[in-house]
GROMACS .gro file of C-alpha atoms in nm:
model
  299
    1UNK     CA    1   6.474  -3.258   2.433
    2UNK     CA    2   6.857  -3.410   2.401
    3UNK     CA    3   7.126  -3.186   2.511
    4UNK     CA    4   7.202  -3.227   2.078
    5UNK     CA    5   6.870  -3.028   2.023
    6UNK     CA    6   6.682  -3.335   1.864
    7UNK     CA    7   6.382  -3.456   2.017
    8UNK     CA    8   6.332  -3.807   2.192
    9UNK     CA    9   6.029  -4.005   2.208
   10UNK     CA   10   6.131  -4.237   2.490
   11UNK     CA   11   5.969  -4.294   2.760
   12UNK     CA   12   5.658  -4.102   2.639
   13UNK     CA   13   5.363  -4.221   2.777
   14UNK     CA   14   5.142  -4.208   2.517
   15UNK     CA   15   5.321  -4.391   2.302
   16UNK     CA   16   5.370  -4.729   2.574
   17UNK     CA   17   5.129  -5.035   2.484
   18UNK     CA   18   4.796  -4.936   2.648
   19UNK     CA   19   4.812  -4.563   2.666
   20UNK     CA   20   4.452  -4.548   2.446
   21UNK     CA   21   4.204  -4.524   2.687
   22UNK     CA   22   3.874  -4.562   2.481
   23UNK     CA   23   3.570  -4.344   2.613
   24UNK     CA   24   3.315  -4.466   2.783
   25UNK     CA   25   3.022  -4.573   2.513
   26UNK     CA   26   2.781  -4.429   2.625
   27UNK     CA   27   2.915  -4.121   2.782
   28UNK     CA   28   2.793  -4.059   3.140
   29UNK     CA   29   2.487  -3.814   3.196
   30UNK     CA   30   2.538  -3.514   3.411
   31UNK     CA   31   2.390  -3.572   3.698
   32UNK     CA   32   2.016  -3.458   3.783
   33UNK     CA   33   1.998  -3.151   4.032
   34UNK     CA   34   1.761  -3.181   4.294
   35UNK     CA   35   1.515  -2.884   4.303
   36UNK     CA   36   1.592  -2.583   4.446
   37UNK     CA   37   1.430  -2.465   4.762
   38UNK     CA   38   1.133  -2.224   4.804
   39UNK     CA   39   1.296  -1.881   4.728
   40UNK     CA   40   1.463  -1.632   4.956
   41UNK     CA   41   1.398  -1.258   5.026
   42UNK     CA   42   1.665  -1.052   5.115
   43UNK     CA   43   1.571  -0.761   5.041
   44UNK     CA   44   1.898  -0.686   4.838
   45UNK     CA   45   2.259  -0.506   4.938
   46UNK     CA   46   2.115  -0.150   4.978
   47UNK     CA   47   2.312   0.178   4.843
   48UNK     CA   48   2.661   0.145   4.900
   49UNK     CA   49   2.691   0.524   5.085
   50UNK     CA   50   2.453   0.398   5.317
   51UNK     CA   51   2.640   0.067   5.391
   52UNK     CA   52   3.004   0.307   5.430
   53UNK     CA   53   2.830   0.535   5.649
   54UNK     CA   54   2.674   0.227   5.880
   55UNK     CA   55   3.043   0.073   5.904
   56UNK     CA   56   3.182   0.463   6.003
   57UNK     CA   57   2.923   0.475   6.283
   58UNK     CA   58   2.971   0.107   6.371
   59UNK     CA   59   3.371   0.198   6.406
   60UNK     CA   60   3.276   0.525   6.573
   61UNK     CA   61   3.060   0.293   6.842
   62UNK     CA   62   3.321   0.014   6.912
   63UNK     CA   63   3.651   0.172   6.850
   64UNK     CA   64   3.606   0.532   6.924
   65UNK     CA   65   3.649   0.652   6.564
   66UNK     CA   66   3.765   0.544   6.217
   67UNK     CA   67   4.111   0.566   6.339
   68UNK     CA   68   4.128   0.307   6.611
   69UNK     CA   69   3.939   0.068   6.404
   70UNK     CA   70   4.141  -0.286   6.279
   71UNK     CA   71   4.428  -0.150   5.999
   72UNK     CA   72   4.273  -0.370   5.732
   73UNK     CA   73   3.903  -0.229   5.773
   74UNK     CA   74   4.031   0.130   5.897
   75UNK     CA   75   4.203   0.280   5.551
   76UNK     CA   76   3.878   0.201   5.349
   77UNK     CA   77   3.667   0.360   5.577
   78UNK     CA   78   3.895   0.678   5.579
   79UNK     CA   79   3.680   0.951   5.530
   80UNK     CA   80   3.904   1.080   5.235
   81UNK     CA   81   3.904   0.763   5.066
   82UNK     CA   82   3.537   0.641   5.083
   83UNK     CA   83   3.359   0.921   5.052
   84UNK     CA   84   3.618   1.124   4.790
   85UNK     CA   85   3.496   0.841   4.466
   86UNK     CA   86   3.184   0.684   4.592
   87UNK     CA   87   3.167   0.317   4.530
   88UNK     CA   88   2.938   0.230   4.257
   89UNK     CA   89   2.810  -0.070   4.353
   90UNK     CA   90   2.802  -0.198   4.778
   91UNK     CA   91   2.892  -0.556   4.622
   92UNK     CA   92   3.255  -0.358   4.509
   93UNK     CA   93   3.317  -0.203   4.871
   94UNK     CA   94   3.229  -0.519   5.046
   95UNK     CA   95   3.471  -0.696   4.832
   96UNK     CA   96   3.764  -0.464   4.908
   97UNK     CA   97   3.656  -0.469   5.265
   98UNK     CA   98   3.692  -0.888   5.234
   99UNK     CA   99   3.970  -0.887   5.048
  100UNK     CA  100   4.137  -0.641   5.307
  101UNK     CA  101   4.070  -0.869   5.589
  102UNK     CA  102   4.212  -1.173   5.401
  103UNK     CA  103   4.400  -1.130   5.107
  104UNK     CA  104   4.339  -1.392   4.875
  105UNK     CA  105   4.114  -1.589   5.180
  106UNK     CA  106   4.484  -1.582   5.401
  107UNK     CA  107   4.437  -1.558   5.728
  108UNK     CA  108   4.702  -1.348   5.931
  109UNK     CA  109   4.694  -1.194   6.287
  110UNK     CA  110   4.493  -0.808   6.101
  111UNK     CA  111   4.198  -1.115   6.065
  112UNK     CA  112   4.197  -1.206   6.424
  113UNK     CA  113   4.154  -0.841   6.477
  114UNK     CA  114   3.905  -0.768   6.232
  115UNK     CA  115   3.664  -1.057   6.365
  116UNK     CA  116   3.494  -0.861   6.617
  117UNK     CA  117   3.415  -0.568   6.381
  118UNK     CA  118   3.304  -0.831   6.144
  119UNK     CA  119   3.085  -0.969   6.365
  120UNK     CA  120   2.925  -0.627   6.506
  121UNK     CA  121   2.835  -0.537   6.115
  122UNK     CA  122   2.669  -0.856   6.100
  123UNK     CA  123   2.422  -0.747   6.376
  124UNK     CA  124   2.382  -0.378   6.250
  125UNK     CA  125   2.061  -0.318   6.126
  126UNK     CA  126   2.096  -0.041   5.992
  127UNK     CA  127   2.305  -0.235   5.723
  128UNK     CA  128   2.085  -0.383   5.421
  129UNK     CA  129   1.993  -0.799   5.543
  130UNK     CA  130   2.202  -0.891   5.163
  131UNK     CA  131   2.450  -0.656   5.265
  132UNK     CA  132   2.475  -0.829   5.599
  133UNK     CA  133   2.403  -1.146   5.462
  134UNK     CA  134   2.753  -1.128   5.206
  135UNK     CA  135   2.921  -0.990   5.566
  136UNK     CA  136   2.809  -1.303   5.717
  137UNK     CA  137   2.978  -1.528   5.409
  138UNK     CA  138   3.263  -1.399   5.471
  139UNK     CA  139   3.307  -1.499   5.850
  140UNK     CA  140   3.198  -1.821   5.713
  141UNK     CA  141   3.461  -1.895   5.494
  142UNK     CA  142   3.705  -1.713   5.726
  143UNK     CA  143   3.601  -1.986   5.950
  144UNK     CA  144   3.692  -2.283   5.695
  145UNK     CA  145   4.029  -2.165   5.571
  146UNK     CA  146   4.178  -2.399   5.814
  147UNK     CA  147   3.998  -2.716   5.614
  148UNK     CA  148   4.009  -2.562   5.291
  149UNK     CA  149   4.347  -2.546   5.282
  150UNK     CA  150   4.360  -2.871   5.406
  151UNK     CA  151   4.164  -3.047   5.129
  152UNK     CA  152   4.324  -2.827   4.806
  153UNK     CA  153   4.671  -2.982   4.937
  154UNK     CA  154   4.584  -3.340   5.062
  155UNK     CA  155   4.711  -3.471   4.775
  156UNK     CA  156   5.016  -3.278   4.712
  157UNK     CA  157   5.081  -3.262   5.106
  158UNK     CA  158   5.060  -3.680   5.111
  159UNK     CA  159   5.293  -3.674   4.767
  160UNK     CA  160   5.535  -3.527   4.966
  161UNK     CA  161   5.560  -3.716   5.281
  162UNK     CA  162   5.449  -3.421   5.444
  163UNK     CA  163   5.172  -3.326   5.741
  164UNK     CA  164   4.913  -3.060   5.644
  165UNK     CA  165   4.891  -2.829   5.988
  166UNK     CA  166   4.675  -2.572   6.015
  167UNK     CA  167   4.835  -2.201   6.063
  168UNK     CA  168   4.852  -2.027   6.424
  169UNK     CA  169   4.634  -1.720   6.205
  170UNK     CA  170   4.368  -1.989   6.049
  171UNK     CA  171   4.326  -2.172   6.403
  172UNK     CA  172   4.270  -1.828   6.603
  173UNK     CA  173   4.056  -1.685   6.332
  174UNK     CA  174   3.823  -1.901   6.407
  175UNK     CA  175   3.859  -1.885   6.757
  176UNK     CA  176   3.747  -1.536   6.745
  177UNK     CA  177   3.470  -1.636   6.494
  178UNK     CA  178   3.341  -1.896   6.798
  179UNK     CA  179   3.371  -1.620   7.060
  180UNK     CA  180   3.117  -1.414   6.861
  181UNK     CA  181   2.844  -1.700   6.837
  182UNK     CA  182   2.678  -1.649   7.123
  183UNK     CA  183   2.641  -1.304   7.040
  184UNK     CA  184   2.480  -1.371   6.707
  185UNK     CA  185   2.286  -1.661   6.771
  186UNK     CA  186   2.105  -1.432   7.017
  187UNK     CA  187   1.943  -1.240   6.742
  188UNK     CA  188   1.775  -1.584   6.565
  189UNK     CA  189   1.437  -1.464   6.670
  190UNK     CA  190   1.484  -1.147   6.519
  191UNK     CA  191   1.633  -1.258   6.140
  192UNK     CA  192   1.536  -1.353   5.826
  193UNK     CA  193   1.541  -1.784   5.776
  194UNK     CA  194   1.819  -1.663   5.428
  195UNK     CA  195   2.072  -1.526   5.772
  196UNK     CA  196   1.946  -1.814   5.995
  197UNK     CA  197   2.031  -2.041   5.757
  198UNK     CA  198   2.408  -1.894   5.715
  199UNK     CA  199   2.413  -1.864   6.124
  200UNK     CA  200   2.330  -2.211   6.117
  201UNK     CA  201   2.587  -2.302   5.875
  202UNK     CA  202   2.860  -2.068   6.099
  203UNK     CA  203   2.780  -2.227   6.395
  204UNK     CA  204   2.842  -2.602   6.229
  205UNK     CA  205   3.181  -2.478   6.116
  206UNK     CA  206   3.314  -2.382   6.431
  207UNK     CA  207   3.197  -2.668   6.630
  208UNK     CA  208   2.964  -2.509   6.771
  209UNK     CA  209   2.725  -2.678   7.075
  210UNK     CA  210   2.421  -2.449   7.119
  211UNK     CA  211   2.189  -2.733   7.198
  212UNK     CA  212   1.878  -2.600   7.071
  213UNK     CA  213   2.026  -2.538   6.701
  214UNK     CA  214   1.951  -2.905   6.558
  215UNK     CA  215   1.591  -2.889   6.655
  216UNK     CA  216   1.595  -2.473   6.478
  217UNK     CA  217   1.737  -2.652   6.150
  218UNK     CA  218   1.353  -2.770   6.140
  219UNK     CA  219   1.229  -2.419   6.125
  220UNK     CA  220   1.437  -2.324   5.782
  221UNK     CA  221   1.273  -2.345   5.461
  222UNK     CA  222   1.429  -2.668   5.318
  223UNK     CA  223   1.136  -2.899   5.177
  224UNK     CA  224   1.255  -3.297   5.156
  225UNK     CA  225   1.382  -3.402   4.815
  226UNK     CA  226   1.517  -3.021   4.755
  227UNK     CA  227   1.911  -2.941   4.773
  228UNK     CA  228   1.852  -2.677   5.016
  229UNK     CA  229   1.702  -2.978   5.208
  230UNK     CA  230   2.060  -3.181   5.183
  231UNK     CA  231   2.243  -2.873   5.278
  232UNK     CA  232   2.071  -2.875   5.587
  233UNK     CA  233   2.159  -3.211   5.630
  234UNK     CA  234   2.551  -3.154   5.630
  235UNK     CA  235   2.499  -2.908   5.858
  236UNK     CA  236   2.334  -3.110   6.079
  237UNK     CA  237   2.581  -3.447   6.044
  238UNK     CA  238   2.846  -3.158   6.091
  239UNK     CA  239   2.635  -3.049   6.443
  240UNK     CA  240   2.623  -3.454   6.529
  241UNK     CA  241   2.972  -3.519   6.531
  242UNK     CA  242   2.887  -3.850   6.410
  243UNK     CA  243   3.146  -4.004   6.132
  244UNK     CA  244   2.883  -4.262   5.910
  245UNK     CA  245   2.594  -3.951   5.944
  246UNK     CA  246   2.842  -3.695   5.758
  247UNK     CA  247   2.978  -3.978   5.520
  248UNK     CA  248   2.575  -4.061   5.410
  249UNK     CA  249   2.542  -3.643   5.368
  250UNK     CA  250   2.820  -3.634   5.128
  251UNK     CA  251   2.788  -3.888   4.979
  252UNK     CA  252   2.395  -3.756   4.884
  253UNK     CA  253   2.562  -3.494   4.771
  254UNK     CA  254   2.839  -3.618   4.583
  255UNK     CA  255   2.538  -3.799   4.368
  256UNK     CA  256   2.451  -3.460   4.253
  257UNK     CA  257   2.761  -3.231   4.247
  258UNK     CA  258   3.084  -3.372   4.066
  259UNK     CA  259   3.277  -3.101   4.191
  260UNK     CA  260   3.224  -3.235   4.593
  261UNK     CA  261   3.230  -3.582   4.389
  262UNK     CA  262   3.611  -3.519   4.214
  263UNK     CA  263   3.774  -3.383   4.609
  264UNK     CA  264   3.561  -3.679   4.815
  265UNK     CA  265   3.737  -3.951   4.546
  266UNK     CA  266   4.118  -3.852   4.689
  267UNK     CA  267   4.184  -4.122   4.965
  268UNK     CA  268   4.324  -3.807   5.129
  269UNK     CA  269   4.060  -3.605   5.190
  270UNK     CA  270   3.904  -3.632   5.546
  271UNK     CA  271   3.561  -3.647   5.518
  272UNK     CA  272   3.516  -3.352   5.803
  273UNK     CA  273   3.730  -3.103   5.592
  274UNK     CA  274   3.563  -3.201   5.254
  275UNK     CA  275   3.228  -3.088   5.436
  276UNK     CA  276   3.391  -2.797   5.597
  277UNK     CA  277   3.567  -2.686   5.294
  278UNK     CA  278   3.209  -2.719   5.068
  279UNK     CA  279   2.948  -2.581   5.342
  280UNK     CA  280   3.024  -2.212   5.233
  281UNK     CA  281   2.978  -2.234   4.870
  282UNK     CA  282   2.646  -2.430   4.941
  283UNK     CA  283   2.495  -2.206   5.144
  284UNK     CA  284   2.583  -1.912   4.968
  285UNK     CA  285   2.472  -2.062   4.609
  286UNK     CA  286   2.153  -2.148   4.747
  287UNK     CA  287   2.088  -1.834   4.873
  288UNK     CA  288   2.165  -1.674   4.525
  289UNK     CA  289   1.989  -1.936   4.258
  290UNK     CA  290   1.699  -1.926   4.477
  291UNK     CA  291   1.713  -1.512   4.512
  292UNK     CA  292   1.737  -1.470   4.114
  293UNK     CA  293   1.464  -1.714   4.034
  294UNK     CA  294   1.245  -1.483   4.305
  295UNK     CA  295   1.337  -1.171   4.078
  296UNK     CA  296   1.275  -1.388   3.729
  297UNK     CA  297   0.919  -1.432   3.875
  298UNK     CA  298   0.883  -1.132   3.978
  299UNK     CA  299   0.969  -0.948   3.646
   0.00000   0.00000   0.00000
């Protein structure tokens, strides 16, 4: 638009010699998903009153009361607020609580504080396993914000000359995450293979060395030639610390999900933070395709 309110077509791309870019004949298949894995039982999220009142006692234990519990966990388990409109579904209050501790998956120094309550709910229970289990994702990804921030802006940080860093709040986030491994992966012997897969999966993400966790991978359902089964792999390249190991995993992976496919094809991704950033979602979509194809067969 000319400062004269007429419209130019200069310099329109569209209209330069070449522009037509003629489709692909033929067009390119969607790529085959491997199988899923053998299914998951979880038991489900239980009734959200019970999962309130576990979370009141688990403050109560740790903290001394509601009161002294982190600000960002503390107002929704005010006994005003959570028990004056019930919840009507435990998926609702455990998104509030998430969202609470990380607005919009931000990190900020109420997260560093609320890891250790986190990770004390994760080990409770008398909190439903797929209550505990959606607890669990969210340490996970709490973990990753770091490289997930870093892959969403690798292009736009290198288009501006710029230098992704992580945040002070993403870096000790999962400090405190790592500080709270040792606690959890003490319970492996005692959980379902749907939480020791996400355990797994937590400890991979925060570098984690617990030297008999590559040889546990082998006890998780994850059949060769499934996805759960290249899953596993990342987390294991992830465990190795070996670059051409992780680059194979994603690139099996990239063969069969064009989402992982579209970040990995940005010369400025790092391959670490591309598996990082993706290791969440995996896990946690495997554990629910596989959970609603064990209630289709059941019904």
């Amino acid at each position: 638009m000319t400062l004269e309110g007429g419209f130019t077509r200069d310099g329109l791309v569209h209209d330069q010699a070449g522009a037509e870019v003629a489709l692909p004949d033929p067009l390119s298949e969607e790529p085959v998903r491997p199988p899923a894995g053998p299914s998951w039982n979880h038991g489900g999220l239980g009734e959200p009153t019970g999962v309130v009142q576990a979370m009141v006692a688990t403050a109560e234990r740790i903290y001394g009361g509601v009161e002294n519990a982190p600000e960002v966990a503390a107002w929704l388990l005010d006994e005003e607020f959570a028990f004056g409109e019930p919840y009507e579904t435990t998926g609702e209050f455990l998104g509030d609580l998430s969202n609470a501790v990380a607005h919009q998956g931000t990190c900020t120094d109420a997260t560093v504080e609320a890891v250790p309550f986190l990770a004390e709910l994760v080990c409770d229970d008398s909190i439903a396993v797929g209550s505990r289990l959606m607890l669990l994702d969210d340490v996970l990804r709490l973990a990753v914000s770091g490289p997930s921030a870093a892959v969403s802006l690798a292009d736009r940080t290198a288009a501006l000359g710029d230098v992704w860093q992580e945040s002070a709040a993403e870096y000790l986030t999962r400090r405190a995450i790592s500080k709270e491994l040792p606690r959890l992966l003490s319970r492996w012997g005692d959980e379902s293979d749907t939480v020791r897969f996400a355990l797994a999966a937590l400890v991979a993400v925060c570098d984690g060395h617990d030297q008999r966790l590559p040889a546990r991978l082998a006890e998780l359902p994850a059949p060769e030639g499934t996805g759960r089964a290249d899953v596993v792999a990342l987390i294991a390249a992830l465990l190795s610390g070996e670059r051409e190991h992780l680059k194979s995993t994603l690139d099996r992976l990239c063969s069969w999900m064009p989402r992982i496919a579209e970040k990995a094809a940005s010369p400025h991704v790092e391959s670490r933070s591309l598996a990082l950033s993706v290791l969440p979602d995996l896990v946690m979509e495997d554990v629910a395709s596989s959970t609603t194809q064990a209630e289709r067969d059941l019904s």
